[in-house]
Short mmCIF file of C-alpha atoms in Angstrom, two decimals:
data_model
loop_
_atom_site.label_atom_id
_atom_site.label_comp_id
_atom_site.label_asym_id
_atom_site.label_seq_id
_atom_site.Cartn_x
_atom_site.Cartn_y
_atom_site.Cartn_z
CA MET A 1 -25.19 45.89 -4.87
CA THR A 2 -27.91 46.56 -7.09
CA GLN A 3 -31.84 45.56 -6.28
CA GLU A 4 -31.34 42.23 -8.70
CA GLU A 5 -28.67 41.23 -7.29
CA HIS A 6 -30.27 41.45 -3.66
CA ILE A 7 -33.23 39.48 -4.51
CA GLN A 8 -30.90 37.03 -6.58
CA GLN A 9 -28.82 36.37 -3.32
CA THR A 10 -32.18 36.33 -1.39
CA VAL A 11 -33.77 33.91 -3.58
CA GLU A 12 -30.55 31.86 -3.28
CA LYS A 13 -30.02 31.58 0.22
CA SER A 14 -33.90 30.87 0.69
CA ILE A 15 -33.32 27.86 -1.88
CA THR A 16 -30.38 26.56 0.21
CA ALA A 17 -32.59 27.00 3.77
CA PHE A 18 -34.92 25.01 2.08
CA TRP A 19 -32.69 22.25 0.69
CA ASP A 20 -31.08 22.23 4.36
CA HIS A 21 -34.40 21.75 5.66
CA GLU A 22 -35.22 18.88 3.45
CA LYS A 23 -32.24 16.99 4.28
CA ARG A 24 -32.85 17.55 7.63
CA GLN A 25 -36.50 15.90 7.67
CA SER A 26 -35.60 13.23 5.52
CA SER A 27 -35.75 9.55 6.71
CA SER A 28 -32.77 7.76 7.92
CA ILE A 29 -30.91 5.47 6.25
CA ALA A 30 -32.73 2.47 7.26
CA GLU A 31 -35.97 4.06 6.65
CA PHE A 32 -34.31 4.59 3.15
CA LEU A 33 -33.72 1.36 2.44
CA TYR A 34 -36.70 0.23 3.70
CA SER A 35 -38.42 2.34 1.68
CA GLN A 36 -36.74 1.05 -1.52
CA PHE A 37 -37.37 -2.55 -0.50
CA LEU A 38 -41.26 -2.29 -1.02
CA PHE A 39 -40.64 -0.60 -3.68
CA ILE A 40 -38.74 -3.26 -5.69
CA ARG A 41 -41.11 -6.02 -7.17
CA LYS A 42 -40.22 -9.15 -5.10
CA ARG A 43 -40.86 -11.29 -8.08
CA TRP A 44 -37.61 -10.74 -8.95
CA TRP A 45 -36.55 -12.30 -5.75
CA MET A 46 -38.49 -15.59 -5.87
CA LEU A 47 -37.69 -16.24 -9.41
CA GLN A 48 -33.94 -15.98 -7.96
CA PHE A 49 -34.59 -18.32 -4.90
CA GLY A 50 -36.10 -20.49 -7.57
CA CYS A 51 -32.89 -20.86 -9.64
CA LEU A 52 -31.28 -21.37 -6.45
CA LEU A 53 -33.58 -24.47 -5.76
CA LEU A 54 -32.77 -26.03 -8.77
CA LEU A 55 -29.59 -25.67 -8.63
CA TRP A 56 -29.66 -27.33 -5.22
CA LEU A 57 -32.06 -30.08 -6.48
CA ILE A 58 -29.51 -30.65 -9.49
CA LEU A 59 -26.70 -31.14 -6.71
CA ASN A 60 -28.50 -33.71 -4.68
CA MET A 61 -29.01 -35.98 -7.38
CA GLY A 62 -25.80 -37.30 -7.95
CA PHE A 63 -24.96 -36.09 -11.12
CA SER A 64 -21.02 -36.07 -11.71
CA GLN A 65 -18.59 -33.11 -10.98
CA ALA A 66 -18.81 -32.39 -14.68
CA VAL A 67 -22.34 -32.05 -15.17
CA GLU A 68 -22.65 -29.91 -11.50
CA ARG A 69 -20.17 -27.63 -12.93
CA LYS A 70 -22.05 -27.12 -16.41
CA ALA A 71 -25.43 -26.86 -14.28
CA ILE A 72 -23.97 -24.11 -12.14
CA ALA A 73 -22.35 -21.98 -15.09
CA ILE A 74 -26.11 -21.81 -16.81
CA ILE A 75 -28.29 -21.37 -13.73
CA ILE A 76 -25.76 -18.95 -11.62
CA PRO A 77 -25.39 -16.08 -14.51
CA VAL A 78 -29.48 -16.68 -14.85
CA PHE A 79 -29.92 -16.08 -11.19
CA THR A 80 -27.88 -13.15 -11.32
CA VAL A 81 -29.54 -11.29 -14.45
CA LEU A 82 -32.29 -11.13 -12.61
CA ILE A 83 -31.42 -8.21 -10.78
CA LEU A 84 -30.99 -6.02 -13.94
CA PRO A 85 -34.76 -4.99 -14.14
CA GLU A 86 -35.03 -3.37 -10.93
CA LEU A 87 -31.64 -1.69 -11.73
CA TRP A 88 -32.62 -0.54 -14.85
CA ARG A 89 -35.92 0.71 -14.26
CA THR A 90 -34.89 4.10 -13.42
CA ARG A 91 -33.32 4.84 -16.79
CA GLN A 92 -36.19 2.35 -18.77
CA CYS A 93 -39.17 4.60 -17.14
CA ARG A 94 -36.89 8.10 -17.54
CA MET A 95 -37.34 8.69 -13.75
CA GLU A 96 -33.75 10.20 -13.59
CA GLU A 97 -35.49 13.99 -13.38
CA ILE A 98 -38.17 13.02 -10.85
CA GLU A 99 -35.11 11.38 -8.48
CA ASN A 100 -33.01 14.13 -8.83
CA SER A 101 -35.45 16.37 -8.46
CA SER A 102 -35.95 14.69 -4.77
CA VAL A 103 -34.20 14.43 -1.43
CA TYR A 104 -32.68 11.24 -2.28
CA THR A 105 -30.94 11.31 -5.88
CA THR A 106 -30.73 8.32 -8.62
CA LYS A 107 -27.17 7.81 -6.62
CA ASP A 108 -28.84 7.00 -3.44
CA ILE A 109 -31.23 4.55 -5.49
CA TYR A 110 -28.50 2.86 -6.90
CA ILE A 111 -26.87 2.37 -4.00
CA ALA A 112 -29.92 1.24 -1.90
CA ARG A 113 -30.84 -1.57 -4.25
CA MET A 114 -27.55 -2.49 -5.12
CA VAL A 115 -27.42 -2.95 -1.17
CA LEU A 116 -30.55 -4.81 -0.74
CA PHE A 117 -29.96 -7.10 -3.70
CA GLY A 118 -26.78 -7.56 -2.28
CA ILE A 119 -27.62 -8.72 0.94
CA VAL A 120 -30.78 -11.06 -0.35
CA ASP A 121 -28.08 -12.72 -3.09
CA LEU A 122 -25.37 -12.96 -0.66
CA PHE A 123 -28.13 -14.78 1.64
CA GLY A 124 -29.04 -16.95 -0.62
CA LEU A 125 -25.97 -18.25 -2.14
CA THR A 126 -24.33 -18.00 1.16
CA LEU A 127 -27.53 -20.80 2.43
CA LEU A 128 -26.98 -22.89 -0.97
CA TRP A 129 -22.99 -22.87 0.09
CA THR A 130 -23.79 -24.34 3.84
CA LEU A 131 -26.10 -26.76 2.03
CA VAL A 132 -23.74 -28.50 -0.64
CA CYS A 133 -20.65 -27.98 2.08
CA MET A 134 -22.89 -30.33 3.97
CA GLN A 135 -22.88 -32.78 1.37
CA GLY A 136 -19.18 -32.80 0.51
CA ILE A 137 -19.26 -30.29 -2.56
CA GLU A 138 -17.58 -27.42 -1.42
CA HIS A 139 -15.03 -27.12 -4.33
CA LEU A 140 -17.52 -25.24 -6.29
CA ILE A 141 -17.34 -21.94 -4.55
CA PHE A 142 -15.39 -20.53 -7.09
CA GLU A 143 -17.70 -21.55 -9.67
CA LEU A 144 -20.48 -20.04 -7.71
CA LEU A 145 -18.45 -16.73 -6.98
CA ILE A 146 -16.69 -16.01 -9.94
CA PRO A 147 -20.10 -15.77 -12.46
CA PHE A 148 -21.78 -14.15 -10.28
CA ASN A 149 -19.35 -11.48 -9.83
CA GLY A 150 -18.62 -11.88 -13.50
CA VAL A 151 -22.25 -11.16 -14.46
CA CYS A 152 -22.74 -8.08 -11.81
CA ILE A 153 -19.49 -6.13 -13.79
CA LEU A 154 -21.42 -6.57 -17.13
CA MET A 155 -24.42 -5.24 -15.79
CA LEU A 156 -23.06 -2.27 -13.95
CA ALA A 157 -20.77 -1.52 -16.86
CA SER A 158 -23.68 -1.54 -18.79
CA LEU A 159 -25.53 1.30 -16.61
CA THR A 160 -22.27 3.32 -16.55
CA PHE A 161 -21.23 3.18 -19.84
CA TYR A 162 -23.95 2.79 -21.71
CA SER A 163 -26.74 5.32 -22.01
CA GLY A 164 -29.53 2.99 -23.63
CA ARG A 165 -33.03 2.76 -22.57
CA GLU A 166 -33.28 -0.99 -23.02
CA PHE A 167 -31.10 -3.79 -21.74
CA TYR A 168 -30.42 -5.56 -25.04
CA LEU A 169 -26.49 -4.87 -24.68
CA PRO A 170 -25.88 -6.39 -20.95
CA ILE A 171 -28.71 -9.12 -21.82
CA SER A 172 -26.19 -9.90 -24.75
CA LEU A 173 -23.12 -9.70 -23.14
CA THR A 174 -24.68 -11.88 -20.06
CA PHE A 175 -25.50 -14.34 -22.64
CA ILE A 176 -21.82 -14.47 -24.47
CA PHE A 177 -20.24 -14.75 -20.98
CA THR A 178 -22.21 -17.55 -19.97
CA VAL A 179 -21.47 -19.47 -23.00
CA ALA A 180 -17.63 -18.67 -22.66
CA TRP A 181 -17.75 -19.60 -18.67
CA PHE A 182 -19.92 -22.83 -19.62
CA LEU A 183 -17.17 -23.78 -22.87
CA LEU A 184 -14.51 -23.11 -20.11
CA LEU A 185 -16.33 -25.64 -17.69
CA SER A 186 -16.77 -28.03 -19.83
CA ASN A 187 -13.20 -28.44 -21.06
CA GLU A 188 -12.05 -31.09 -18.77
CA GLN A 189 -8.23 -30.97 -19.74
CA LEU A 190 -8.29 -27.13 -19.20
CA TYR A 191 -10.21 -27.63 -16.14
CA ALA A 192 -7.95 -29.93 -14.67
CA GLN A 193 -4.69 -27.47 -15.13
CA ILE A 194 -6.56 -24.72 -13.09
CA SER A 195 -5.28 -24.58 -9.55
CA TYR A 196 -7.01 -23.29 -6.82
CA SER A 197 -4.64 -20.49 -6.31
CA LEU A 198 -5.48 -19.53 -9.80
CA TRP A 199 -9.40 -19.83 -8.85
CA PHE A 200 -8.90 -17.82 -5.98
CA GLY A 201 -7.03 -15.29 -8.24
CA PHE A 202 -10.13 -15.09 -10.65
CA PHE A 203 -12.26 -14.91 -7.54
CA LEU A 204 -10.16 -12.08 -6.24
CA PHE A 205 -9.72 -10.10 -9.89
CA SER A 206 -13.41 -10.54 -10.41
CA LEU A 207 -14.43 -8.63 -6.68
CA ILE A 208 -11.94 -5.86 -7.46
CA VAL A 209 -13.52 -4.86 -11.16
CA LEU A 210 -16.42 -5.09 -9.44
CA LEU A 211 -15.96 -2.25 -6.77
CA ILE A 212 -14.27 -0.54 -9.17
CA ILE A 213 -17.30 -0.65 -11.59
CA SER A 214 -19.87 -0.01 -8.63
CA TYR A 215 -17.53 3.11 -7.73
CA GLN A 216 -17.77 4.33 -11.16
CA LEU A 217 -21.77 3.94 -11.99
CA ILE A 218 -22.30 6.03 -8.02
CA HIS A 219 -20.12 9.14 -9.31
CA ARG A 220 -21.05 9.26 -13.15
CA CYS A 221 -24.58 9.52 -11.72
CA GLU A 222 -26.43 12.91 -12.64
CA GLU A 223 -27.56 14.67 -9.61
CA VAL A 224 -29.05 17.64 -11.10
CA LEU A 225 -31.76 19.29 -8.61
CA VAL A 226 -34.10 21.22 -10.43
CA TRP A 227 -34.40 24.21 -7.76
CA ASN A 228 -30.74 24.67 -8.46
#
């Protein structure tokens, strides 16, 4: 082995040792989630809970089921798309290289943000669901969850397969989805023909697709460390 090869081997071992040390010294999962919680701009959560409050007020005004469905068809996609600015911030601000040169990569940050938004949003939807159940309108559960899953699928799919820096594409797709969902729920004859089992099938299908897209996003993240 030549002297250059010895030097190269020493450098590689040093880098590996340094990287292992940094990983051992890194914060725990809970600490990392908390740091990402502090980093997320809270105005998006405030706007989300504002959407849920508006929806709760509408559901308490005694409107017909048709009006309630239309309100849900508009408000829930808006509620969901408010996740987008924080998920897209890394790409829009071109921070991938910086994040990938740290102990926690872009993949870790995406996972943390999805977990945090998932916890907060599911809490908000569960709270709304609990309140509407007390009023006897629990039949609206699928109208709440299916559009939530659908918009999440569109946003995460855009992050996965679209390389643009701006989020015009996911916003446009969300708008098209919202219009289509609104028209579906506005068609009384078609809506009446959809059985409970079919609603459940739609929900299950949307959940499976959401999990697949989330998996694809996580595993497509580039994890290139600047010292490797």
